[in-house]
PDB file of C-alpha atoms in Angstrom:
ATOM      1  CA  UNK A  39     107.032 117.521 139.740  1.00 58.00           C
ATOM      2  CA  UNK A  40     108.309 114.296 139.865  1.00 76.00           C
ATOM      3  CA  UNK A  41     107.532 111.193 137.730  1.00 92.00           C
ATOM      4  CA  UNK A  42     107.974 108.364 140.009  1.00 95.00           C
ATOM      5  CA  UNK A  43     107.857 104.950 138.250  1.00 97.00           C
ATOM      6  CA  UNK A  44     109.048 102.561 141.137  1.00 96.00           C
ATOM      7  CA  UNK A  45     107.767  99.535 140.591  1.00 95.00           C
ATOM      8  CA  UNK A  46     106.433  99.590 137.167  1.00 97.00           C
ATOM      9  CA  UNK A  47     107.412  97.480 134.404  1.00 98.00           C
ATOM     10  CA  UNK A  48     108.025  99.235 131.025  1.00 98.00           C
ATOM     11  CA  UNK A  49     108.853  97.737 127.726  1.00 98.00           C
ATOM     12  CA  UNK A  50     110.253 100.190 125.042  1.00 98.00           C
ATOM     13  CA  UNK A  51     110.006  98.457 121.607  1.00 98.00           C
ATOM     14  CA  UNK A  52     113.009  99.934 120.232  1.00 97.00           C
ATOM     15  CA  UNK A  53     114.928 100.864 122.651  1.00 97.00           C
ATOM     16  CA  UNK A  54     118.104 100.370 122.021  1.00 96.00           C
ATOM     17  CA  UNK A  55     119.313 103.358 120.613  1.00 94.00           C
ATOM     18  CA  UNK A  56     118.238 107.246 120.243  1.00 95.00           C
ATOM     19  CA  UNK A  57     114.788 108.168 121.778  1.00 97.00           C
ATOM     20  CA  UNK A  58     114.623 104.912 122.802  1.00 97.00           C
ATOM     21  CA  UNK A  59     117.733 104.428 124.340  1.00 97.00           C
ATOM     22  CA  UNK A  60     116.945 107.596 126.237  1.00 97.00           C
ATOM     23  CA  UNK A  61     113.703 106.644 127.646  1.00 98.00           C
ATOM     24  CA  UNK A  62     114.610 103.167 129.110  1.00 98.00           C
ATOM     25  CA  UNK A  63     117.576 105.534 130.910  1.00 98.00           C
ATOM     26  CA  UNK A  64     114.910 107.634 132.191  1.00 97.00           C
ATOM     27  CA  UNK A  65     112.770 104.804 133.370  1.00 98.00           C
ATOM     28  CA  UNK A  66     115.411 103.030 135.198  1.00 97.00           C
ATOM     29  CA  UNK A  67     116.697 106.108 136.833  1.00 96.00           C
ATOM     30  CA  UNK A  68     112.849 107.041 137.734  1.00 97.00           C
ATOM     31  CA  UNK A  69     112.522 103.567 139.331  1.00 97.00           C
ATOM     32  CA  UNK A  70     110.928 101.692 136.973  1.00 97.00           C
ATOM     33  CA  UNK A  71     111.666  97.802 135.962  1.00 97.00           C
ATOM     34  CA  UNK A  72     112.812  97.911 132.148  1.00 98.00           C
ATOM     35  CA  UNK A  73     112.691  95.532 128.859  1.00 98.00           C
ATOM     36  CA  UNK A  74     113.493  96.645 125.384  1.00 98.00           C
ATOM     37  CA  UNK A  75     113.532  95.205 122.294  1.00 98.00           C
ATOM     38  CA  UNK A  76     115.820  95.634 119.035  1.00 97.00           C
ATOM     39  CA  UNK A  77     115.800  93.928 115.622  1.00 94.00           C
ATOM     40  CA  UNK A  78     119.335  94.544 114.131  1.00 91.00           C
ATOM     41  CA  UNK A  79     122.928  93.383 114.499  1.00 89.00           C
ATOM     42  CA  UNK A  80     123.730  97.011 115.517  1.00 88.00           C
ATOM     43  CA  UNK A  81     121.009  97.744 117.996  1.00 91.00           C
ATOM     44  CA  UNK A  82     122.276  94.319 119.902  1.00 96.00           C
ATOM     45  CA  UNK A  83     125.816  96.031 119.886  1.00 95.00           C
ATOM     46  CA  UNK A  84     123.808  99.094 121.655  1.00 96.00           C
ATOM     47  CA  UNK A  85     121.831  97.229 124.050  1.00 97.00           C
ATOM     48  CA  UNK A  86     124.736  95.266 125.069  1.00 97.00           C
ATOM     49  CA  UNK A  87     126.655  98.688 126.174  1.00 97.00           C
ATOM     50  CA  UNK A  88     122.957  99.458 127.655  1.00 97.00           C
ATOM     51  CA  UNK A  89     122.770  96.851 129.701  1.00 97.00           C
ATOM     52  CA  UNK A  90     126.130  97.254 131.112  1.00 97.00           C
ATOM     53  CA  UNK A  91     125.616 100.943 131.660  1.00 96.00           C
ATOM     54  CA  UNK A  92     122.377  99.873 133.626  1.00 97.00           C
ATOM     55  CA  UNK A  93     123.903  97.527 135.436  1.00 97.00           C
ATOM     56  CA  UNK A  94     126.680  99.026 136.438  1.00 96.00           C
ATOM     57  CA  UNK A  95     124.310 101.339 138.207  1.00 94.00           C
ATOM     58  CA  UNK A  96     122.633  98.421 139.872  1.00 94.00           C
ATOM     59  CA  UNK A  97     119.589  97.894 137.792  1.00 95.00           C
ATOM     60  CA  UNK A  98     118.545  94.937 135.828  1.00 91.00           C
ATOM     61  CA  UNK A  99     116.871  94.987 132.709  1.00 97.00           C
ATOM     62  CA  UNK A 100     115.304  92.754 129.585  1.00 98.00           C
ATOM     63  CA  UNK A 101     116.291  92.528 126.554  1.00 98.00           C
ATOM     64  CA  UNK A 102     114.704  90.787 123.375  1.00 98.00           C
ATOM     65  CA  UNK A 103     115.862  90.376 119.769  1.00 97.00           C
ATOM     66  CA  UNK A 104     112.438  90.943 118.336  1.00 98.00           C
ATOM     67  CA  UNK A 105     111.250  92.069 114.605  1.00 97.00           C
ATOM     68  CA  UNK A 106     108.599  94.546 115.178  1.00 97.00           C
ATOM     69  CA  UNK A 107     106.469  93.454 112.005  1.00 97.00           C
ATOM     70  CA  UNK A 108     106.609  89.876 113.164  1.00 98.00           C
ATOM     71  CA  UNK A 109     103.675  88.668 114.452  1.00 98.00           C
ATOM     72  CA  UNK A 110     105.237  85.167 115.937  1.00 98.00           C
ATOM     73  CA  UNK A 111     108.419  86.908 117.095  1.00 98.00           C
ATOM     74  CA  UNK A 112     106.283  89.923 118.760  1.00 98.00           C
ATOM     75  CA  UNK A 113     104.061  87.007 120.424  1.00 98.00           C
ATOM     76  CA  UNK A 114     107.019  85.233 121.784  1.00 98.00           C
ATOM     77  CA  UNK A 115     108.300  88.565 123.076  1.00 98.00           C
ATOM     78  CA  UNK A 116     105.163  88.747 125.179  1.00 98.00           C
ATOM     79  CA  UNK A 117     105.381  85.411 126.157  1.00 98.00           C
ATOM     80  CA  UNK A 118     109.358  85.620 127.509  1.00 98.00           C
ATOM     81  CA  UNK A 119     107.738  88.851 129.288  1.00 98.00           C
ATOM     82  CA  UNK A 120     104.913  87.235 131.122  1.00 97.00           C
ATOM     83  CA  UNK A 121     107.055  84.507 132.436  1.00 97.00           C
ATOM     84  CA  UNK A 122     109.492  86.883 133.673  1.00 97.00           C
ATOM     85  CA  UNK A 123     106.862  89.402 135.160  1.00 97.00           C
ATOM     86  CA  UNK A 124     103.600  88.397 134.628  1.00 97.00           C
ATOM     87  CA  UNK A 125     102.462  91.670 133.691  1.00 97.00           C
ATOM     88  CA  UNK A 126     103.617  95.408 132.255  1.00 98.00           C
ATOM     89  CA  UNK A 127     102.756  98.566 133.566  1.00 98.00           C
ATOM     90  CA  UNK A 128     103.778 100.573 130.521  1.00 98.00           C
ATOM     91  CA  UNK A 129     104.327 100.139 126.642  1.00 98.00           C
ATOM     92  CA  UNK A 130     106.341 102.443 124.716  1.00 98.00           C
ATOM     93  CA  UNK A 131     106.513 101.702 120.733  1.00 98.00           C
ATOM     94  CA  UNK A 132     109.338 103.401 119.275  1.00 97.00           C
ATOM     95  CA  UNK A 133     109.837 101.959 115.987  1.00 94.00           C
ATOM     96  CA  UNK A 134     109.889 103.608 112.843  1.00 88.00           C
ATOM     97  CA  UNK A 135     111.602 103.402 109.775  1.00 83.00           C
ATOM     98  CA  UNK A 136     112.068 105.743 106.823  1.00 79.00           C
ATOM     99  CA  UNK A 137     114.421 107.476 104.041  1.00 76.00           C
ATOM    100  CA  UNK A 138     114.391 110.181 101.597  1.00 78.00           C
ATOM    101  CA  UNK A 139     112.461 109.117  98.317  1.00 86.00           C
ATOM    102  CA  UNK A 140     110.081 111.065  96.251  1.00 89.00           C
ATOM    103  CA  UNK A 141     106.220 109.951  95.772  1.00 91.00           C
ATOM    104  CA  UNK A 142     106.371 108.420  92.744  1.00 91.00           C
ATOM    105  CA  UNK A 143     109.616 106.414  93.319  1.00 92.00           C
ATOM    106  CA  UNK A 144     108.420 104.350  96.650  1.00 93.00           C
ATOM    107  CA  UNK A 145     107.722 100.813  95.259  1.00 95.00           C
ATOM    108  CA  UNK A 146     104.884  98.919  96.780  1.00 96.00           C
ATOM    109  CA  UNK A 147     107.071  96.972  98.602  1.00 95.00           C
ATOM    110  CA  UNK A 148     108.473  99.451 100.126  1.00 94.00           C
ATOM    111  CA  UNK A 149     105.243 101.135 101.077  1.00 94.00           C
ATOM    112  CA  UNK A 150     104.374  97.918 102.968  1.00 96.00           C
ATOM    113  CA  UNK A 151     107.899  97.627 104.670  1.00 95.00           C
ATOM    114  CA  UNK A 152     107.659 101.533 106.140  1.00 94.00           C
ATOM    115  CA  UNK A 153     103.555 100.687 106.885  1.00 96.00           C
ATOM    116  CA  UNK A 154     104.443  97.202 108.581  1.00 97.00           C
ATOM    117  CA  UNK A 155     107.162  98.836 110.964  1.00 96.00           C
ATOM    118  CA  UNK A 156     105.524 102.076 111.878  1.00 96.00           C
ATOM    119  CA  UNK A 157     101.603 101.139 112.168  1.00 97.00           C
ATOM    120  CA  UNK A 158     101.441  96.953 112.256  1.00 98.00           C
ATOM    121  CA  UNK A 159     103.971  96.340 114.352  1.00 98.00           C
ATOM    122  CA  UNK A 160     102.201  99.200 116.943  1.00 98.00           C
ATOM    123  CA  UNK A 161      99.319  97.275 116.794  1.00 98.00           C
ATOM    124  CA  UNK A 162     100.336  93.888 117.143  1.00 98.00           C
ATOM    125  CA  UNK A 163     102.515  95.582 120.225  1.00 98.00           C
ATOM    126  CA  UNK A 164      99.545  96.866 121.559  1.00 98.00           C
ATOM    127  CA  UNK A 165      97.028  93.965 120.960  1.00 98.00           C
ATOM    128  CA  UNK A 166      99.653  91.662 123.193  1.00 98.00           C
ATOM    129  CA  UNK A 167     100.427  94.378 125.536  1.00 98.00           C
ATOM    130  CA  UNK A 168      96.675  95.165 126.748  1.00 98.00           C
ATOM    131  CA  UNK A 169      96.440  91.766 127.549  1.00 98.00           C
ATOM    132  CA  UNK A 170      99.548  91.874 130.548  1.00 98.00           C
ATOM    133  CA  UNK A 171      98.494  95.425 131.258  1.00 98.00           C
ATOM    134  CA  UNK A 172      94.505  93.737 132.609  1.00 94.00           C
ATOM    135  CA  UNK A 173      96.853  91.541 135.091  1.00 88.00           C
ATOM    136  CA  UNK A 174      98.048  94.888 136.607  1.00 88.00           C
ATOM    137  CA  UNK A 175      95.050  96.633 136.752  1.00 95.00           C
ATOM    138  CA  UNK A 176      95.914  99.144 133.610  1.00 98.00           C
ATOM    139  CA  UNK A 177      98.811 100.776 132.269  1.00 98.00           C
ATOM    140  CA  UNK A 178     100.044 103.593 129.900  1.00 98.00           C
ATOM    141  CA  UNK A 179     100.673 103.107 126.051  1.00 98.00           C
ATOM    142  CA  UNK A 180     102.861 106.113 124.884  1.00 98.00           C
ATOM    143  CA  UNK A 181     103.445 105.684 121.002  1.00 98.00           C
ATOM    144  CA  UNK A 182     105.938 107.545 119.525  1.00 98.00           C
ATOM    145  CA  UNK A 183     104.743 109.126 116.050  1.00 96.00           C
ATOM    146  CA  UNK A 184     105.708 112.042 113.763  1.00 95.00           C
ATOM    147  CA  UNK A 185     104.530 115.272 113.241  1.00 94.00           C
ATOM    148  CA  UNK A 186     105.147 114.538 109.473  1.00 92.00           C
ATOM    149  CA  UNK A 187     101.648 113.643 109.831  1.00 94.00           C
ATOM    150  CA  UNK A 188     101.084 117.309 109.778  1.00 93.00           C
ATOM    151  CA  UNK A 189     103.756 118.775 107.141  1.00 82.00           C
ATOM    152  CA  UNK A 190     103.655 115.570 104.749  1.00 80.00           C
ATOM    153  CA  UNK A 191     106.941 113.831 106.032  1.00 67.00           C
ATOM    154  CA  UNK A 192     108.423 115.692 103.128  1.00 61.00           C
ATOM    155  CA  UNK A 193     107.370 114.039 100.560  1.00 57.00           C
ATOM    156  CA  UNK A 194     108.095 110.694 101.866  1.00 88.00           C
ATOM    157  CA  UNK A 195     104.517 109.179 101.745  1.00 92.00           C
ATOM    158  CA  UNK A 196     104.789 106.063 103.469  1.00 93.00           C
ATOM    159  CA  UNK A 197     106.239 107.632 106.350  1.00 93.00           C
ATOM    160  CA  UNK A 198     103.763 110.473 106.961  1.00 93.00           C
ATOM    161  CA  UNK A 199     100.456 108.128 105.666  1.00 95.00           C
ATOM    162  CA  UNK A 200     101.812 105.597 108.711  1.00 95.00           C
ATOM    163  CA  UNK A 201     102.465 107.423 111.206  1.00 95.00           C
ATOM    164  CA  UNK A 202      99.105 109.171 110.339  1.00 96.00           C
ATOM    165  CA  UNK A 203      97.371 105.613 110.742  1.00 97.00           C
ATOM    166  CA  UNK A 204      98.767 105.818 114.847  1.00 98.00           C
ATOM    167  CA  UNK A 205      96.443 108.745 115.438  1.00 98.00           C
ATOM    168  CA  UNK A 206      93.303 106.614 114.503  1.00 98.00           C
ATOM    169  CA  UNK A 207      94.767 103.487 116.461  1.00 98.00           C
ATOM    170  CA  UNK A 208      95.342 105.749 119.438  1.00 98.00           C
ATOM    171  CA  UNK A 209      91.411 106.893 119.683  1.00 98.00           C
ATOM    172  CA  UNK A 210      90.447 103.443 119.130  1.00 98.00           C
ATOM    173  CA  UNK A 211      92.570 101.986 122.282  1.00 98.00           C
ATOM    174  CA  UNK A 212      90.882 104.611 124.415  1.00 98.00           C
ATOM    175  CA  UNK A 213      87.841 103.708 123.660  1.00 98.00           C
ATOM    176  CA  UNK A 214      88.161 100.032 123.944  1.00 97.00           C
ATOM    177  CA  UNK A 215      90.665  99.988 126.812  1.00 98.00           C
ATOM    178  CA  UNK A 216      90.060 103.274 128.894  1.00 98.00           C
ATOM    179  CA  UNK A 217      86.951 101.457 130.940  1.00 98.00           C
ATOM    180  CA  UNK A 218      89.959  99.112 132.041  1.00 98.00           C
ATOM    181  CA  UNK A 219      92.324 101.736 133.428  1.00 98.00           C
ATOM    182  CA  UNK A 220      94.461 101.249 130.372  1.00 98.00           C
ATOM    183  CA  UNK A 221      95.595 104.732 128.631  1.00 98.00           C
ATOM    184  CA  UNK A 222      97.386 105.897 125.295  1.00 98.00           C
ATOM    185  CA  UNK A 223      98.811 108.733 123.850  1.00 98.00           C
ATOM    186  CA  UNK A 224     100.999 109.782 120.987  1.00 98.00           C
ATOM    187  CA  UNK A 225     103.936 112.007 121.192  1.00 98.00           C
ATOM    188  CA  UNK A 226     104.711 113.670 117.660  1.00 97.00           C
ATOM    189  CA  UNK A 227     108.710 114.778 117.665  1.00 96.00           C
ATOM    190  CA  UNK A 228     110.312 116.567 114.629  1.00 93.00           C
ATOM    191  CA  UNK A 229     113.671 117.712 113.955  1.00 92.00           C
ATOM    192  CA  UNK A 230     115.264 115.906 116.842  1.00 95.00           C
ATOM    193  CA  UNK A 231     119.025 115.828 116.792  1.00 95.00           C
ATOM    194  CA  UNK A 232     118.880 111.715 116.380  1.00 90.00           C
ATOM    195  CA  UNK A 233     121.870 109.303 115.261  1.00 86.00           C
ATOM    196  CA  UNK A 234     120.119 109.055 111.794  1.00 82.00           C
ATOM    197  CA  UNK A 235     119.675 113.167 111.942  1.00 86.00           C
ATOM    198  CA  UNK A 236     123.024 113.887 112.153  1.00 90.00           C
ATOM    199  CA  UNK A 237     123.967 111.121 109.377  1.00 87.00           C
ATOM    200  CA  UNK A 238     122.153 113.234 107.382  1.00 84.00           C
ATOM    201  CA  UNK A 239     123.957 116.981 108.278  1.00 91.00           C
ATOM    202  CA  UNK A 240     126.959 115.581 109.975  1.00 93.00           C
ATOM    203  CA  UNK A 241     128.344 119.132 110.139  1.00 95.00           C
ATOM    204  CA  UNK A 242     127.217 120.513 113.881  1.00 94.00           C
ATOM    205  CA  UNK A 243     127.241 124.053 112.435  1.00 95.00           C
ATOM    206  CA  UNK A 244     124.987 123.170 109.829  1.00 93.00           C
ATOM    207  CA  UNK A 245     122.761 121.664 112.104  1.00 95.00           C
ATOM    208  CA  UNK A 246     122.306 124.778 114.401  1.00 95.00           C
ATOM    209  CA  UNK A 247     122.029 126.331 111.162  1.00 95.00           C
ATOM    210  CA  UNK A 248     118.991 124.460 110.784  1.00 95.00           C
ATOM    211  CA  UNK A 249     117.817 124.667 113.590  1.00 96.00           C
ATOM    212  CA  UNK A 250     117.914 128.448 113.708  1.00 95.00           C
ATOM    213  CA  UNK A 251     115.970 128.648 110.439  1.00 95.00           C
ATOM    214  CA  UNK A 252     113.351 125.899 111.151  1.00 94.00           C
ATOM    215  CA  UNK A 253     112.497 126.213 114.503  1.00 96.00           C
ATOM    216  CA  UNK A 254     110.586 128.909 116.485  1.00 96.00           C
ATOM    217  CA  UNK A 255     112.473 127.825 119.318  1.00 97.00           C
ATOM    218  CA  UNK A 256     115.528 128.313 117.355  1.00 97.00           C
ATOM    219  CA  UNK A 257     117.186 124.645 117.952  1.00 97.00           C
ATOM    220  CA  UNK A 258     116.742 120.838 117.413  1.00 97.00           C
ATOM    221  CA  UNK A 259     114.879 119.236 119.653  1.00 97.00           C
ATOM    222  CA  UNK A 260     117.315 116.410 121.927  1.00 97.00           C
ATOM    223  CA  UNK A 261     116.516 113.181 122.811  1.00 97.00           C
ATOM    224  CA  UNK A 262     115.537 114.218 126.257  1.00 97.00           C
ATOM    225  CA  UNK A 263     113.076 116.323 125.132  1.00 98.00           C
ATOM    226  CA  UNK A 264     110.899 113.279 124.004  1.00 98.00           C
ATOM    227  CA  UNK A 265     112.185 111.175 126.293  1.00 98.00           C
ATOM    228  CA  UNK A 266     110.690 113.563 129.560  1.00 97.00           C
ATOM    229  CA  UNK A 267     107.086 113.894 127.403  1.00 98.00           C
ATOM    230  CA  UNK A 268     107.220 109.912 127.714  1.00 98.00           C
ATOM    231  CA  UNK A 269     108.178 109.722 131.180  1.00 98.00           C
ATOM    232  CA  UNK A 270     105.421 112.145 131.897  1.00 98.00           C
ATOM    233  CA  UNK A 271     102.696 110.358 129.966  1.00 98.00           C
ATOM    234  CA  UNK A 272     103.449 106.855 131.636  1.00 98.00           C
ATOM    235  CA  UNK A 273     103.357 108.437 135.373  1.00 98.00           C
ATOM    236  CA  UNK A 274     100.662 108.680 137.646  1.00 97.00           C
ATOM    237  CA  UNK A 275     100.680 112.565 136.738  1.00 97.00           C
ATOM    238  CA  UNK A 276      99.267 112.134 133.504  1.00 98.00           C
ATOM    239  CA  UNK A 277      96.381 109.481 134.980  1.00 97.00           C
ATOM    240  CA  UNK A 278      93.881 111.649 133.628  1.00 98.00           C
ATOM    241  CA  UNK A 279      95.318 111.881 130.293  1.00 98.00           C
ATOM    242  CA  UNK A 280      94.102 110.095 127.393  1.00 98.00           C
ATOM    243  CA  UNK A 281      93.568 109.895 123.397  1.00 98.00           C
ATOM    244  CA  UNK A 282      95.644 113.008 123.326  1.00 98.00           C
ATOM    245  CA  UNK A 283      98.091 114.230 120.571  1.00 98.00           C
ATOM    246  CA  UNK A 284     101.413 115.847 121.619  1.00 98.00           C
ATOM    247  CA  UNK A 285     103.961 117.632 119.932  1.00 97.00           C
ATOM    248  CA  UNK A 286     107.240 118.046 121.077  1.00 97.00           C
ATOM    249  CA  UNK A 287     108.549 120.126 117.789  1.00 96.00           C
ATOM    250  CA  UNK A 288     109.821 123.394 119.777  1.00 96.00           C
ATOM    251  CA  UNK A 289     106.645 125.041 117.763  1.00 96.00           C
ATOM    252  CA  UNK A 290     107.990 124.183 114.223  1.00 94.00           C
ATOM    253  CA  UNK A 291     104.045 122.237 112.873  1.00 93.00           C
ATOM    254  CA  UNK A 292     101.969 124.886 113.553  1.00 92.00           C
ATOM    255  CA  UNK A 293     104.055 127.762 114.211  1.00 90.00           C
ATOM    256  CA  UNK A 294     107.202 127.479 111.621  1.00 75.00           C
TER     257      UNK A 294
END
């Protein structure tokens, strides 16, 4: 099987780096007309040596400077979209934010920063992207969540009550949107060897160590693990697919 996305136009919010990073590869390579957006001074380092990489392999791409929990910069994301395209095809949101803190430590503001980037920012992605996706005749939303929502995030509340928030969203954008051709989904990933991951246990020995213990598969999960679950749910092979939860966690939610 195949996932052929010639044609389509896909915009990864946070794509510049990581999962992200990965899945604009894998649309380009698969076909597909790419855009991504980033927010800091070291994702536009990244998706500068992106671009290059695409183009050097002949294929253009977008790219927008764009805070996620902006609601003007989001709309004039859109906006810069639609005049170059007119319409998307496919929306992947990919941003997230978190850190190690326990319950009682997270401020309030800081409960509104991690809700703001994980579940506001997916909706106001969502909200503008539903409206391109009608020019097109539908499209696929694939949001990328956690399956923290499961475990607790360990302890890091914000993260885990967000991300938990997406699962709601994603029922409600079926049943608004489905009627219109217009699907969404939610991959959950956990323990994937990441940039931010490996800040964390920089030794490589320590992280098969890890994964050993805390995986029934017995490794980390790559990039390209949630990066082919994404390619999957934006094809035409998954056109029957819809509302669903999946978790690409080598068995470690239910299973550990």
């Amino acid at each position: 099987m195949s996932c052929d996305l010639t044609g389509r136009k896909i915009l990864v919010i946070g794509g510049s780096r990581g999962i992200g990073a990965q899945i604009v590869k894998d649309c380009a390579a698969s076909g597909g007309m790419v855009a991504w957006s980033y927010s800091s001074e070291s994702g536009k380092a990244a998706s500068e040596e992106l671009q290059k990489a695409l183009a050097a392999d002949g294929r253009e791409s977008l790219v927008f400077k764009a805070d996620c929990t902006s609601e003007s910069e989001t709309l004039a994301m859109f906006e810069q979209v639609k005049q170059q395209w007119g319409s998307i095809d496919g929306l992947v949101y990919n941003a997230g934010f978190t850190s190690p803190k326990d319950f009682c430590d997270i401020t309030f503001d800081e409960w509104k920063k991690v809700v703001d980037i994980n579940l506001n920012g997916a909706f106001l992605a969502i909200r503008e992207a539903v409206k391109l996706m009608r020019q097109s005749g539908g499209g696929s939303i694939v949001i990328i969540g956690s399956a923290a929502i499961v475990a607790g995030g360990g302890g890091r509340a914000d993260y885990a009550a967000s991300k938990a928030g997406l699962e709601g969203l994603n029922r409600a954008v079926t049943k608004y949107f489905a009627p219109e051709n217009i699907r969404c989904n939610i991959v959950h990933p956990s323990l994937i060897e990441t940039e931010l991951l490996c800040q964390r246990h920089p030794d490589p020995a320590k992280r098969k160590e890890l994964g050993a213990k805390e995986v029934p598969l017995r490794r980390l999960g790559q990039v390209q693990d949630i990066a082919n679950a994404a390619l999957f749910l934006l094809s035409d092979e998954a056109s029957y697919i819809t509302a669903q939860s999946l978790f690409v966690d080598g068995g470690r939610t239910f299973c550990k």
